[in-house]
Tab-separated table of C-alpha atoms in Angstrom:
chain	number	residue	atom	x	y	z
A	1	MET	CA	107.117	103.872	126.541
A	2	THR	CA	105.693	101.768	129.250
A	3	ASN	CA	102.315	100.407	129.447
A	4	SER	CA	101.453	101.797	132.327
A	5	THR	CA	102.577	105.545	130.701
A	6	VAL	CA	100.050	104.407	127.827
A	7	LEU	CA	97.497	103.805	130.274
A	8	LEU	CA	97.748	107.064	131.679
A	9	LEU	CA	98.559	108.891	128.472
A	10	PHE	CA	95.351	108.220	126.027
A	11	PRO	CA	92.600	108.773	128.465
A	12	ILE	CA	94.391	112.306	129.687
A	13	THR	CA	94.678	113.209	126.054
A	14	VAL	CA	91.396	112.594	124.813
A	15	ALA	CA	90.304	114.473	128.102
A	16	VAL	CA	92.265	117.616	127.449
A	17	ILE	CA	91.480	117.820	123.688
A	18	MET	CA	87.949	117.666	124.970
A	19	LEU	CA	88.251	120.217	127.636
A	20	GLY	CA	89.655	122.752	124.986
A	21	LEU	CA	86.633	121.671	122.826
A	22	GLY	CA	84.452	122.691	126.260
A	23	LEU	CA	86.390	125.986	126.533
A	24	THR	CA	85.077	127.434	123.182
A	25	LEU	CA	81.568	126.145	123.649
A	26	THR	CA	78.529	128.074	125.475
A	27	LEU	CA	74.952	127.070	126.023
A	28	GLU	CA	74.100	129.603	123.115
A	29	ASP	CA	75.655	126.980	120.651
A	30	PHE	CA	72.997	124.608	121.653
A	31	ARG	CA	70.309	127.170	121.608
A	32	ARG	CA	71.356	128.128	117.919
A	33	VAL	CA	70.054	124.661	116.637
A	34	VAL	CA	66.634	125.861	116.083
A	35	ARG	CA	68.089	129.051	114.100
A	36	TYR	CA	69.238	126.267	111.539
A	37	PRO	CA	66.803	123.854	111.335
A	38	ARG	CA	67.027	122.341	108.297
A	39	ALA	CA	70.799	122.736	107.750
A	40	MET	CA	71.030	120.907	111.354
A	41	VAL	CA	68.865	117.988	110.116
A	42	VAL	CA	70.427	117.484	106.598
A	43	CYS	CA	74.083	117.801	108.666
A	44	LEU	CA	73.113	115.412	111.305
A	45	VAL	CA	71.503	112.630	108.955
A	46	CYS	CA	74.649	112.718	106.720
A	47	GLN	CA	77.112	112.475	109.746
A	48	MET	CA	75.137	109.943	111.526
A	49	VAL	CA	73.455	107.435	109.077
A	50	VAL	CA	75.079	108.545	105.242
A	51	LEU	CA	78.808	108.623	106.022
A	52	PRO	CA	78.877	105.345	108.243
A	53	ALA	CA	76.830	103.668	105.575
A	54	ILE	CA	79.321	104.930	102.843
A	55	CYS	CA	82.332	103.783	105.089
A	56	LEU	CA	81.058	100.704	105.683
A	57	GLY	CA	80.911	100.187	101.639
A	58	LEU	CA	84.427	101.608	100.907
A	59	VAL	CA	85.983	99.157	103.837
A	60	VAL	CA	83.826	95.985	102.251
A	61	ALA	CA	84.802	96.732	98.492
A	62	PHE	CA	88.370	97.261	99.674
A	63	ASN	CA	88.441	94.250	101.470
A	64	LEU	CA	90.165	95.583	104.646
A	65	ARG	CA	91.151	93.104	107.293
A	66	PRO	CA	88.947	93.417	110.568
A	67	GLU	CA	91.169	95.567	112.212
A	68	LEU	CA	91.445	98.247	110.030
A	69	ALA	CA	87.658	98.035	108.979
A	70	ILE	CA	86.841	98.800	112.600
A	71	GLY	CA	89.027	101.474	112.942
A	72	MET	CA	87.372	103.117	109.897
A	73	MET	CA	84.006	102.876	111.462
A	74	LEU	CA	85.202	104.040	114.423
A	75	LEU	CA	86.500	107.176	112.827
A	76	ALA	CA	83.242	107.668	110.617
A	77	ALA	CA	81.353	107.588	113.880
A	78	SER	CA	83.529	110.134	115.602
A	79	PRO	CA	82.235	113.773	115.595
A	80	GLY	CA	83.673	116.701	113.997
A	81	GLY	CA	86.453	118.712	115.782
A	82	SER	CA	87.880	122.097	116.135
A	83	THR	CA	89.535	121.833	112.689
A	84	ALA	CA	86.605	122.082	110.828
A	85	SER	CA	85.685	125.305	112.588
A	86	LEU	CA	89.043	126.917	111.327
A	87	TYR	CA	88.691	125.567	107.783
A	88	SER	CA	85.372	126.992	107.747
A	89	HIS	CA	86.504	130.144	108.944
A	90	LEU	CA	89.487	130.218	106.226
A	91	PHE	CA	86.673	129.525	103.459
A	92	LYS	CA	84.381	131.615	104.318
A	93	GLY	CA	81.526	129.236	106.055
A	94	ASP	CA	79.536	129.524	108.743
A	95	VAL	CA	81.402	129.141	111.614
A	96	ALA	CA	78.718	129.623	114.211
A	97	LEU	CA	76.865	126.700	112.784
A	98	ASN	CA	80.038	124.628	112.689
A	99	ILE	CA	80.316	125.418	116.372
A	100	SER	CA	76.560	124.405	117.079
A	101	LEU	CA	77.149	120.971	115.144
A	102	THR	CA	80.438	120.168	117.122
A	103	ALA	CA	78.373	120.462	120.179
A	104	VAL	CA	75.581	118.353	119.221
A	105	ASN	CA	77.516	115.667	117.571
A	106	SER	CA	79.804	115.422	120.196
A	107	VAL	CA	76.925	114.716	122.605
A	108	LEU	CA	75.008	112.464	120.025
A	109	ALA	CA	78.227	110.488	119.360
A	110	MET	CA	78.313	109.352	122.859
A	111	PHE	CA	75.263	107.260	121.948
A	112	THR	CA	75.829	106.345	118.267
A	113	LEU	CA	79.774	105.724	118.509
A	114	PRO	CA	79.373	102.740	120.883
A	115	LEU	CA	76.846	101.476	118.971
A	116	ILE	CA	78.300	101.598	115.263
A	117	VAL	CA	81.517	100.386	116.950
A	118	ASN	CA	79.856	97.205	118.570
A	119	LEU	CA	78.038	96.448	115.594
A	120	SER	CA	81.288	97.099	113.573
A	121	VAL	CA	83.394	94.545	116.119
A	122	ALA	CA	80.177	91.921	115.826
A	123	GLY	CA	80.244	92.043	111.934
A	124	PHE	CA	84.073	92.212	111.027
A	125	ILE	CA	85.463	89.980	113.991
A	126	GLY	CA	82.450	87.973	115.579
A	127	ALA	CA	79.980	88.839	118.302
A	128	ASP	CA	81.609	86.815	121.016
A	129	SER	CA	84.832	88.914	120.865
A	130	SER	CA	86.336	90.099	123.857
A	131	ILE	CA	86.873	93.715	121.740
A	132	GLY	CA	84.414	96.327	121.873
A	133	LEU	CA	82.584	98.754	124.008
A	134	GLN	CA	80.647	97.070	126.804
A	135	PHE	CA	78.547	99.099	129.091
A	136	ASP	CA	81.519	99.674	131.557
A	137	LYS	CA	83.590	101.033	128.599
A	138	VAL	CA	80.713	103.212	127.236
A	139	LEU	CA	80.483	104.617	130.811
A	140	GLN	CA	84.586	105.531	130.327
A	141	VAL	CA	84.081	107.132	126.856
A	142	PHE	CA	81.297	109.231	128.169
A	143	ALA	CA	83.443	110.388	131.156
A	144	ILE	CA	86.547	111.132	129.278
A	145	VAL	CA	84.554	112.943	126.530
A	146	LEU	CA	81.582	114.751	128.053
A	147	ILE	CA	82.616	115.582	131.408
A	148	PRO	CA	85.597	117.406	130.469
A	149	ILE	CA	83.433	119.294	127.778
A	150	ALA	CA	80.886	120.160	130.698
A	151	ILE	CA	84.306	121.094	132.573
A	152	GLY	CA	85.076	123.614	130.017
A	153	MET	CA	81.904	125.128	129.326
A	154	ALA	CA	81.136	125.847	132.967
A	155	VAL	CA	84.398	127.672	133.336
A	156	ARG	CA	83.448	129.463	130.217
A	157	ALA	CA	80.322	130.468	131.696
A	158	LYS	CA	81.684	131.358	135.107
A	159	PHE	CA	85.182	132.760	134.436
A	160	SER	CA	84.819	133.851	130.386
A	161	ALA	CA	87.883	136.000	130.438
A	162	PHE	CA	90.078	132.956	131.785
A	163	ALA	CA	88.493	130.609	129.486
A	164	ILE	CA	89.417	132.770	126.566
A	165	ARG	CA	92.720	133.422	127.881
A	166	MET	CA	93.206	129.478	128.382
A	167	GLU	CA	92.196	128.303	124.901
A	168	ARG	CA	95.533	128.988	123.663
A	169	PRO	CA	97.680	127.098	125.968
A	170	VAL	CA	94.865	124.153	126.035
A	171	LYS	CA	95.123	124.189	122.108
A	172	ILE	CA	98.874	123.738	122.443
A	173	LEU	CA	99.078	121.521	124.982
A	174	SER	CA	96.725	119.405	122.867
A	175	VAL	CA	98.762	119.467	119.910
A	176	VAL	CA	101.672	118.071	122.068
A	177	VAL	CA	99.980	115.073	123.533
A	178	LEU	CA	98.526	114.495	120.091
A	179	ILE	CA	102.143	114.018	118.846
A	180	ILE	CA	102.993	112.021	121.780
A	181	MET	CA	99.870	109.896	120.762
A	182	ILE	CA	100.974	109.641	117.270
A	183	THR	CA	104.166	108.537	117.929
A	184	SER	CA	103.256	106.182	120.445
A	185	VAL	CA	101.022	104.371	117.581
A	186	ILE	CA	103.893	104.259	114.876
A	187	ALA	CA	106.415	103.049	117.481
A	188	GLY	CA	104.083	100.381	118.497
A	189	LEU	CA	103.720	99.053	115.011
A	190	GLY	CA	107.070	99.492	113.741
A	191	GLU	CA	107.775	98.527	110.448
A	192	GLU	CA	104.228	97.175	110.059
A	193	VAL	CA	103.201	100.830	109.571
A	194	PHE	CA	104.349	100.923	106.112
A	195	ALA	CA	102.352	97.872	105.388
A	196	ILE	CA	99.317	99.343	106.692
A	197	LEU	CA	99.537	102.549	105.072
A	198	GLY	CA	99.580	100.844	101.726
A	199	GLU	CA	96.455	98.862	102.813
A	200	ILE	CA	94.282	102.135	104.041
A	201	ILE	CA	95.670	105.006	102.009
A	202	VAL	CA	93.130	104.884	99.285
A	203	VAL	CA	90.320	104.104	101.332
A	204	VAL	CA	91.094	107.123	104.200
A	205	VAL	CA	91.386	109.725	101.416
A	206	LEU	CA	88.386	108.242	99.338
A	207	PHE	CA	86.373	108.329	102.878
A	208	ASN	CA	87.789	112.290	103.562
A	209	LEU	CA	86.656	113.294	99.840
A	210	LEU	CA	83.107	111.721	99.771
A	211	GLY	CA	82.676	113.107	103.341
A	212	MET	CA	83.159	116.769	102.518
A	213	ALA	CA	81.589	116.068	98.954
A	214	ILE	CA	78.196	114.798	101.143
A	215	GLY	CA	78.524	117.370	103.627
A	216	TYR	CA	78.427	119.930	100.756
A	217	PHE	CA	76.340	118.935	98.178
A	218	GLY	CA	73.890	117.183	100.239
A	219	PRO	CA	72.599	120.526	102.007
A	220	ARG	CA	72.854	122.283	98.681
A	221	LEU	CA	70.156	119.618	97.082
A	222	MET	CA	67.882	120.623	100.118
A	223	LYS	CA	68.153	124.446	99.290
A	224	VAL	CA	70.689	125.101	102.028
A	225	GLY	CA	72.671	128.064	101.643
A	226	PRO	CA	76.508	128.189	100.332
A	227	ARG	CA	77.994	129.268	103.837
A	228	GLU	CA	76.072	126.860	105.716
A	229	SER	CA	76.770	123.983	103.167
A	230	THR	CA	80.466	124.625	103.214
A	231	ALA	CA	80.440	124.521	106.987
A	232	SER	CA	78.650	121.303	106.806
A	233	ALA	CA	81.076	119.820	104.499
A	234	PHE	CA	84.211	120.829	106.874
A	235	GLU	CA	81.997	119.329	109.695
A	236	ILE	CA	81.173	116.053	108.002
A	237	GLY	CA	84.544	115.687	106.272
A	238	LEU	CA	86.655	116.566	109.251
A	239	HIS	CA	86.507	114.190	111.994
A	240	ASN	CA	87.831	114.275	115.471
A	241	GLY	CA	91.007	111.966	114.383
A	242	PRO	CA	92.089	112.235	118.077
A	243	LEU	CA	89.020	111.134	119.896
A	244	ALA	CA	89.029	107.952	117.576
A	245	ILE	CA	92.974	107.274	118.621
A	246	GLY	CA	92.344	107.627	122.186
A	247	ILE	CA	89.155	105.208	122.194
A	248	ALA	CA	91.342	103.087	119.780
A	249	MET	CA	94.612	102.768	121.600
A	250	SER	CA	93.371	103.187	125.676
A	251	PRO	CA	93.888	99.861	127.269
A	252	SER	CA	90.853	100.090	129.248
A	253	LEU	CA	88.594	100.614	125.782
A	254	LEU	CA	89.853	99.038	122.631
A	255	ASN	CA	93.396	98.639	123.435
A	256	ASN	CA	94.502	98.039	119.560
A	257	THR	CA	96.943	99.801	117.821
A	258	VAL	CA	96.185	98.760	114.498
A	259	MET	CA	92.860	100.055	114.925
A	260	ALA	CA	94.328	103.332	115.745
A	261	MET	CA	96.140	103.741	112.212
A	262	PRO	CA	92.767	105.060	110.162
A	263	PRO	CA	92.395	107.827	112.378
A	264	VAL	CA	96.222	108.585	112.388
A	265	THR	CA	96.268	108.476	108.672
A	266	TYR	CA	93.159	110.535	108.424
A	267	GLY	CA	94.763	113.104	110.800
A	268	PHE	CA	97.490	114.041	108.470
A	269	VAL	CA	95.471	113.416	105.017
A	270	MET	CA	92.830	115.645	106.128
A	271	PHE	CA	94.628	118.881	106.039
A	272	PHE	CA	95.732	118.675	102.657
A	273	THR	CA	92.686	117.280	101.100
A	274	ALA	CA	90.692	120.024	103.141
A	275	LEU	CA	92.525	122.754	101.714
A	276	VAL	CA	92.083	121.451	98.227
A	277	PHE	CA	88.554	120.931	98.747
A	278	GLY	CA	87.799	124.353	99.865
A	279	LEU	CA	89.525	126.117	97.375
A	280	VAL	CA	87.576	124.158	94.678
A	281	VAL	CA	84.406	125.109	96.839
A	282	ALA	CA	85.525	128.795	97.455
A	283	ARG	CA	85.971	129.041	93.521
A	284	ARG	CA	82.631	127.556	92.534
A	285	THR	CA	81.004	130.062	95.263
A	286	SER	CA	82.415	132.612	93.660
A	287	ALA	CA	81.517	132.074	90.187
A	288	ALA	CA	78.098	131.488	91.235
A	289	THR	CA	77.688	134.900	93.094
A	290	ALA	CA	79.200	136.646	89.872
A	291	ASP	CA	76.641	134.817	87.721
A	292	ARG	CA	73.938	136.415	89.722
A	293	GLU	CA	75.466	139.700	90.038
A	294	VAL	CA	75.726	139.623	86.043
A	295	THR	CA	72.236	138.339	85.148
A	296	PRO	CA	70.167	141.122	86.265
A	297	SER	CA	71.891	143.737	84.105
A	298	GLY	CA	71.872	141.820	81.248
A	299	THR	CA	68.305	141.365	81.116
């Protein structure tokens, strides 16, 4: 794959994926935030503050090389994606809350993501490094993320039937370009892929599991309901890997293949860990419901 092809591929891939997300969103998804004030606040604090702190602790504890550490922090700073809503639906979470969280997180991430990435670059490589998201690059991230989402939402608002019909083709196209993206990352690293996997696989799995656990038990400790907590678990635990890969690989942004490996690995791992986590949470919720039903009859 030529460099010019790569230059076009990654921004377009991210834009297509964000357009697909925008086609599923409406203004009601943002208005719904006021209906879930406690759940929203707890989830956003976990997503924006707690999870990056935990990720930082993991990369320091495992002494990852700087590029991989930055790749992990980039992943931690990325918002949730449509996969979270899918798993939330499968395991009886509050899908409406997932959609609202994704909408809000996608907007907030445009401010928090460059901040976290730049602090990570300064901490792991050095403040004078040429790697990072400077102001012009931040504007590019804004353009390839929020503008497609806004276009998708506008199409959904004006031509809802067309937008609904287009959701499936755009999702299929997103999967195709994502596969091309991942293939490009692996091909670019060659045999080094296996060495990198050995370095990061444990960190990636721990980060994924801790993210889902915090997303579930954090809200539960704050008296948030089980359905909302299940939605939170998947929203916080399942990040938008394609966005992180696109930012890491795009020649006009971070332009670093090694940094893309944590989100690539995460993209494979999360499907299996989320399934196991969902089964455990579903069993826990069913047991709690059964206990509540049995207790009154026994008193």
